[in-house]
C-alpha positions as MATLAB code, in Angstrom:
seq = 'XXXXXXXXXXXXXXXXXXXXXXXXXXXXXXXXXXXXXXXXXXXXXXXXXXXXXXXXXXXXXXXXXXXXXXXXXXXXXXXXXXXXXXXXXXXXXXXXXXXXXXXXXXXXXXXXXXXXXXXXXXXXXXXXXXXXXXXXXXXXXXXXXXXXXXXXXXXXXXXXXXXXXXXXXXXXXXXXXXXXXXXXXXXXXXXXXXXXXXXXXXXXXXXXXXXXXXXXXXXXXXXXXXXXXXXXXXXXXXXXXXXXXXXXXXXXXXXXXXXXXXXXXXXXXXXXXXX';
ca = [
     -10.281  -16.880   -4.366;
      -6.951  -17.020   -2.550;
      -5.465  -19.292   -5.217;
      -6.648  -16.972   -7.987;
      -5.090  -14.010   -6.150;
      -1.660  -15.640   -6.104;
      -2.000  -16.805   -9.700;
      -2.104  -13.161  -10.765;
       1.506  -12.744   -9.624;
       4.276  -13.564  -12.055;
       7.732  -14.688  -10.972;
       9.160  -11.274  -11.912;
       6.553   -9.492   -9.771;
       7.367  -11.758   -6.835;
      11.097  -11.081   -7.208;
      10.465   -7.322   -7.441;
       8.331   -7.486   -4.287;
      11.048   -9.420   -2.424;
      13.717   -6.915   -3.504;
      11.413   -4.076   -2.443;
      10.937   -5.630    1.004;
      14.692   -6.181    1.357;
      15.466   -2.556    0.432;
      12.961   -1.264    2.980;
      14.465   -3.527    5.648;
      18.001   -2.405    4.739;
      16.987    1.271    4.845;
      15.382    0.898    8.296;
      18.305   -1.175    9.626;
      20.926    1.266    8.302;
      19.054    4.285    9.657;
      18.770    2.748   13.130;
      22.466    1.815   13.100;
      23.452    5.374   12.170;
      21.189    6.813   14.863;
      22.406    4.434   17.578;
      24.070    6.357   20.387;
      22.658    9.726   19.253;
      19.595   11.797   20.118;
      17.973   10.427   16.973;
      17.218    7.061   18.597;
      14.990    8.877   21.077;
      13.230   10.448   18.102;
      12.451    7.000   16.694;
      10.971    5.917   20.027;
       8.857    9.075   20.155;
       7.531    8.496   16.613;
       6.574    4.910   17.498;
       4.651    6.111   20.546;
       2.794    8.751   18.470;
       1.874    6.135   15.822;
       0.550    3.768   18.485;
      -1.461    6.568   20.132;
      -2.933    7.640   16.774;
      -4.040    4.098   15.929;
      -5.513    3.671   19.414;
      -7.443    6.973   19.341;
      -8.753    6.274   15.826;
      -9.889    2.813   16.922;
     -11.670    4.081   20.045;
     -13.106    7.124   18.287;
     -11.466    9.978   20.236;
     -11.903   12.747   17.636;
     -10.284   15.546   19.633;
      -7.203   13.527   20.545;
      -6.936   12.263   16.962;
      -7.010   15.892   15.759;
      -4.208   16.835   18.193;
      -2.078   13.882   17.102;
      -2.633   14.782   13.436;
      -1.435   18.337   14.135;
       1.656   16.944   15.877;
       2.426   14.825   12.823;
       1.838   17.747   10.420;
       4.110   20.214   12.229;
       6.419   17.595   13.689;
       8.217   17.042   10.377;
       9.471   20.652   10.358;
      10.454   20.450   14.026;
      12.395   17.219   13.402;
      14.380   18.798   10.557;
      15.345   21.762   12.773;
      16.074   19.904   16.019;
      17.808   16.871   14.548;
      19.794   18.604   11.824;
      23.141   17.015   12.931;
      21.720   13.481   12.731;
      20.126   14.149    9.328;
      23.389   15.640    8.077;
      25.303   12.611    9.325;
      22.959   10.223    7.508;
      23.212   12.154    4.230;
      27.013   12.276    4.515;
      27.104    8.488    4.898;
      25.049    8.136    1.722;
      27.358   10.524   -0.101;
      30.496    8.525    0.721;
      29.709    5.724   -1.705;
      32.011    6.009   -4.710;
      30.464    4.139   -7.654;
      33.676    4.312   -9.706;
      35.756    2.640   -7.020;
      33.024    0.115   -6.269;
      32.850   -0.972   -9.919;
      36.560   -0.941  -10.715;
      37.912   -1.448   -7.159;
      41.022    0.527   -8.065;
      43.711    1.606   -5.649;
      46.895    3.567   -6.032;
      50.181    2.069   -4.828;
      51.655    5.474   -3.964;
      48.534    6.446   -2.007;
      48.670    3.126   -0.176;
      52.303    3.733    0.798;
      51.476    7.252    1.999;
      48.551    5.893    3.963;
      50.659    3.237    5.715;
      53.389    5.788    6.435;
      50.913    8.189    8.039;
      49.286    5.399   10.064;
      52.678    4.211   11.347;
      53.631    7.766   12.301;
      50.352    8.400   14.133;
      50.514    5.051   15.960;
      54.181    5.490   16.932;
      53.558    9.059   18.105;
      50.499    8.055   20.141;
      52.493    5.238   21.744;
      55.338    7.629   22.633;
      53.008   10.223   24.162;
      50.987    7.577   26.031;
      54.151    6.373   27.797;
      54.893    9.921   28.946;
      51.260   10.786   29.738;
      51.118   13.585   27.165;
      47.510   14.303   26.216;
      46.785   14.475   22.477;
      43.920   14.726   20.011;
      44.731   13.770   16.400;
      42.086   13.866   13.660;
      42.537   11.903   10.437;
      40.375   13.467    7.743;
      38.502   10.844    5.735;
      36.131   11.513    2.818;
      34.198   14.260    4.593;
      36.012   17.611    4.454;
      36.960   19.274    7.737;
      37.648   22.811    6.518;
      35.246   24.410    9.011;
      37.233   22.881   11.888;
      40.616   23.546   10.265;
      39.752   27.247   10.052;
      39.207   27.352   13.824;
      42.892   26.542   14.457;
      46.342   27.523   13.235;
      47.156   26.497    9.654;
      50.414   24.521    9.327;
      50.299   22.637    5.986;
      53.428   20.673    6.848;
      54.732   17.146    6.409;
      53.779   14.594    9.029;
      56.548   13.621   11.443;
      56.767   12.175   14.945;
      58.937   15.018   16.185;
      56.579   17.762   15.003;
      53.445   16.134   16.429;
      55.110   15.467   19.794;
      56.345   19.068   20.008;
      52.865   20.379   19.242;
      51.333   18.479   22.162;
      54.031   19.185   24.740;
      52.191   20.839   27.688;
      52.235   24.646   27.927;
      53.269   25.134   24.297;
      51.158   27.541   22.162;
      49.476   24.803   20.053;
      49.041   21.967   22.549;
      45.444   22.855   23.462;
      43.038   21.617   20.799;
      43.050   19.079   17.979;
      45.593   18.358   15.264;
      43.996   17.714   11.852;
      45.804   15.506    9.344;
      44.828   15.030    5.702;
      46.503   12.135    3.862;
      50.236   12.903    4.244;
      49.950   16.503    5.502;
      49.271   18.232    8.804;
      46.606   20.802    7.927;
      46.207   22.663   11.217;
      46.729   22.533   14.976;
      44.892   23.888   18.009;
      41.515   23.284   16.317;
      38.178   23.318   18.137;
      35.914   20.267   17.793;
      32.203   19.955   18.680;
      31.514   18.209   21.982;
      29.168   15.236   21.915;
      25.756   15.704   23.542;
      25.351   11.964   24.086;
      24.230   11.492   27.696;
      25.426    7.868   27.734;
      29.102    8.839   27.673;
      30.986    7.577   30.715;
      31.548   10.195   33.412;
      35.273    9.461   33.617;
      35.852   10.602   30.029;
      37.185   14.135   29.680;
      36.832   16.934   27.154;
      39.231   15.363   24.629;
      37.218   12.159   24.459;
      33.901   14.038   24.248;
      35.258   16.192   21.424;
      36.503   13.098   19.597;
      33.126   11.384   19.881;
      31.331   14.600   18.921;
      33.267   14.966   15.647;
      32.896   11.261   14.831;
      29.108   11.575   15.187;
      28.815   14.126   12.384;
      31.747   13.190   10.095;
      33.563   10.024    8.972;
      36.877   11.188   10.469;
      38.937    8.953   12.758;
      40.093   10.663   15.935;
      42.983    9.295   17.997;
      42.945   10.343   21.650;
      45.773    9.976   24.150;
      44.714   10.386   27.772;
      47.135   12.283   29.985;
      45.462   10.839   33.100;
      45.637    7.115   32.217;
      48.029    6.958   29.268;
      45.417    4.949   27.344;
      44.939    5.386   23.598;
      41.424    5.479   22.113;
      40.016    5.927   18.620;
      36.610    7.498   17.910;
      34.805    6.524   14.724;
      31.156    6.641   13.619;
      30.011    7.828   17.052;
      31.738    4.970   18.900;
      34.807    5.113   21.126;
      37.253    2.203   20.960;
      39.195    2.421   24.199;
      42.578    1.283   25.499;
      43.935    0.084   22.138;
      47.391   -1.422   21.748;
      49.889   -0.383   19.071;
      48.974   -3.121   16.575;
      45.252   -2.604   17.207;
      45.548    1.105   16.389;
      47.365    0.404   13.113;
      44.888   -2.291   12.124;
      41.846   -0.162   12.937;
      43.139    2.895   11.069;
      44.191    0.806    8.073;
      40.732   -0.758    7.832;
      38.670    2.414    8.207;
      40.786    5.338    6.988;
      40.811    6.259    3.262;
      39.446    2.848    2.360;
      38.807    2.805   -1.407;
      36.903   -0.455   -1.349;
      33.185   -0.780   -0.739;
      32.532    0.961    2.558;
      30.749   -0.806    5.353;
      29.156    0.679    8.426;
      31.337   -0.321   11.337;
      29.789   -0.789   14.736;
      31.880    0.225   17.716;
      33.531   -2.225   20.044;
      32.226   -0.071   22.827;
      29.280    2.175   22.143;
      28.957    5.187   24.370;
];
């Protein structure tokens, strides 16, 4: 009987089944990686517990408890959508970043590449200068996800990127020093912008508001946020919900070059230090 069962499968059906299994595994793996370090991972644990309880109650024959669990599952889907809207939004934004045209043709523009390197050098040099003088700063590099809602919370500049301008913006007690600076390609879009603070309870207690705001924005967008600490003079970069701390000049340039405005096939980058 077992031999006859396997004889019914053709090679094509076996290959389709293997691809199907791989896609399911990839979907689960990617979802868990995106949820890592967010409230969503607690959601996954809660769902697993509910599934185990449901199977146990069904096996034992607890009808009342099985009914309660079924009601939790029925109404829980709506509650999940409402409560975990930021995590769902983040997942959908990751899916939307894949550019089929660039994946197929793998095209890049020399002028864009020069602009990108120029901006990265300026940001890295400016961060290094401010770190030496313990000037706190929060610089956001807009990636493929638009940041208009955060730009509107600050003061619109729409100016060219330069070391002198960025340093002057973050000089203490100046009108625009409090808040984030948002950069888009080769332009400074706005200054003194408000960013959402992360609600991750695993963030180290010694990290201040700037670092929490950087992590918070990186959890819901694909932006890269460079943070200069006025207390320690250390430079950090937040990306994909992870904070990469105490980076050197070359490390900042390399990290930004790899993850900012990358036109090649995108990959989900795990943090060097998850918080």
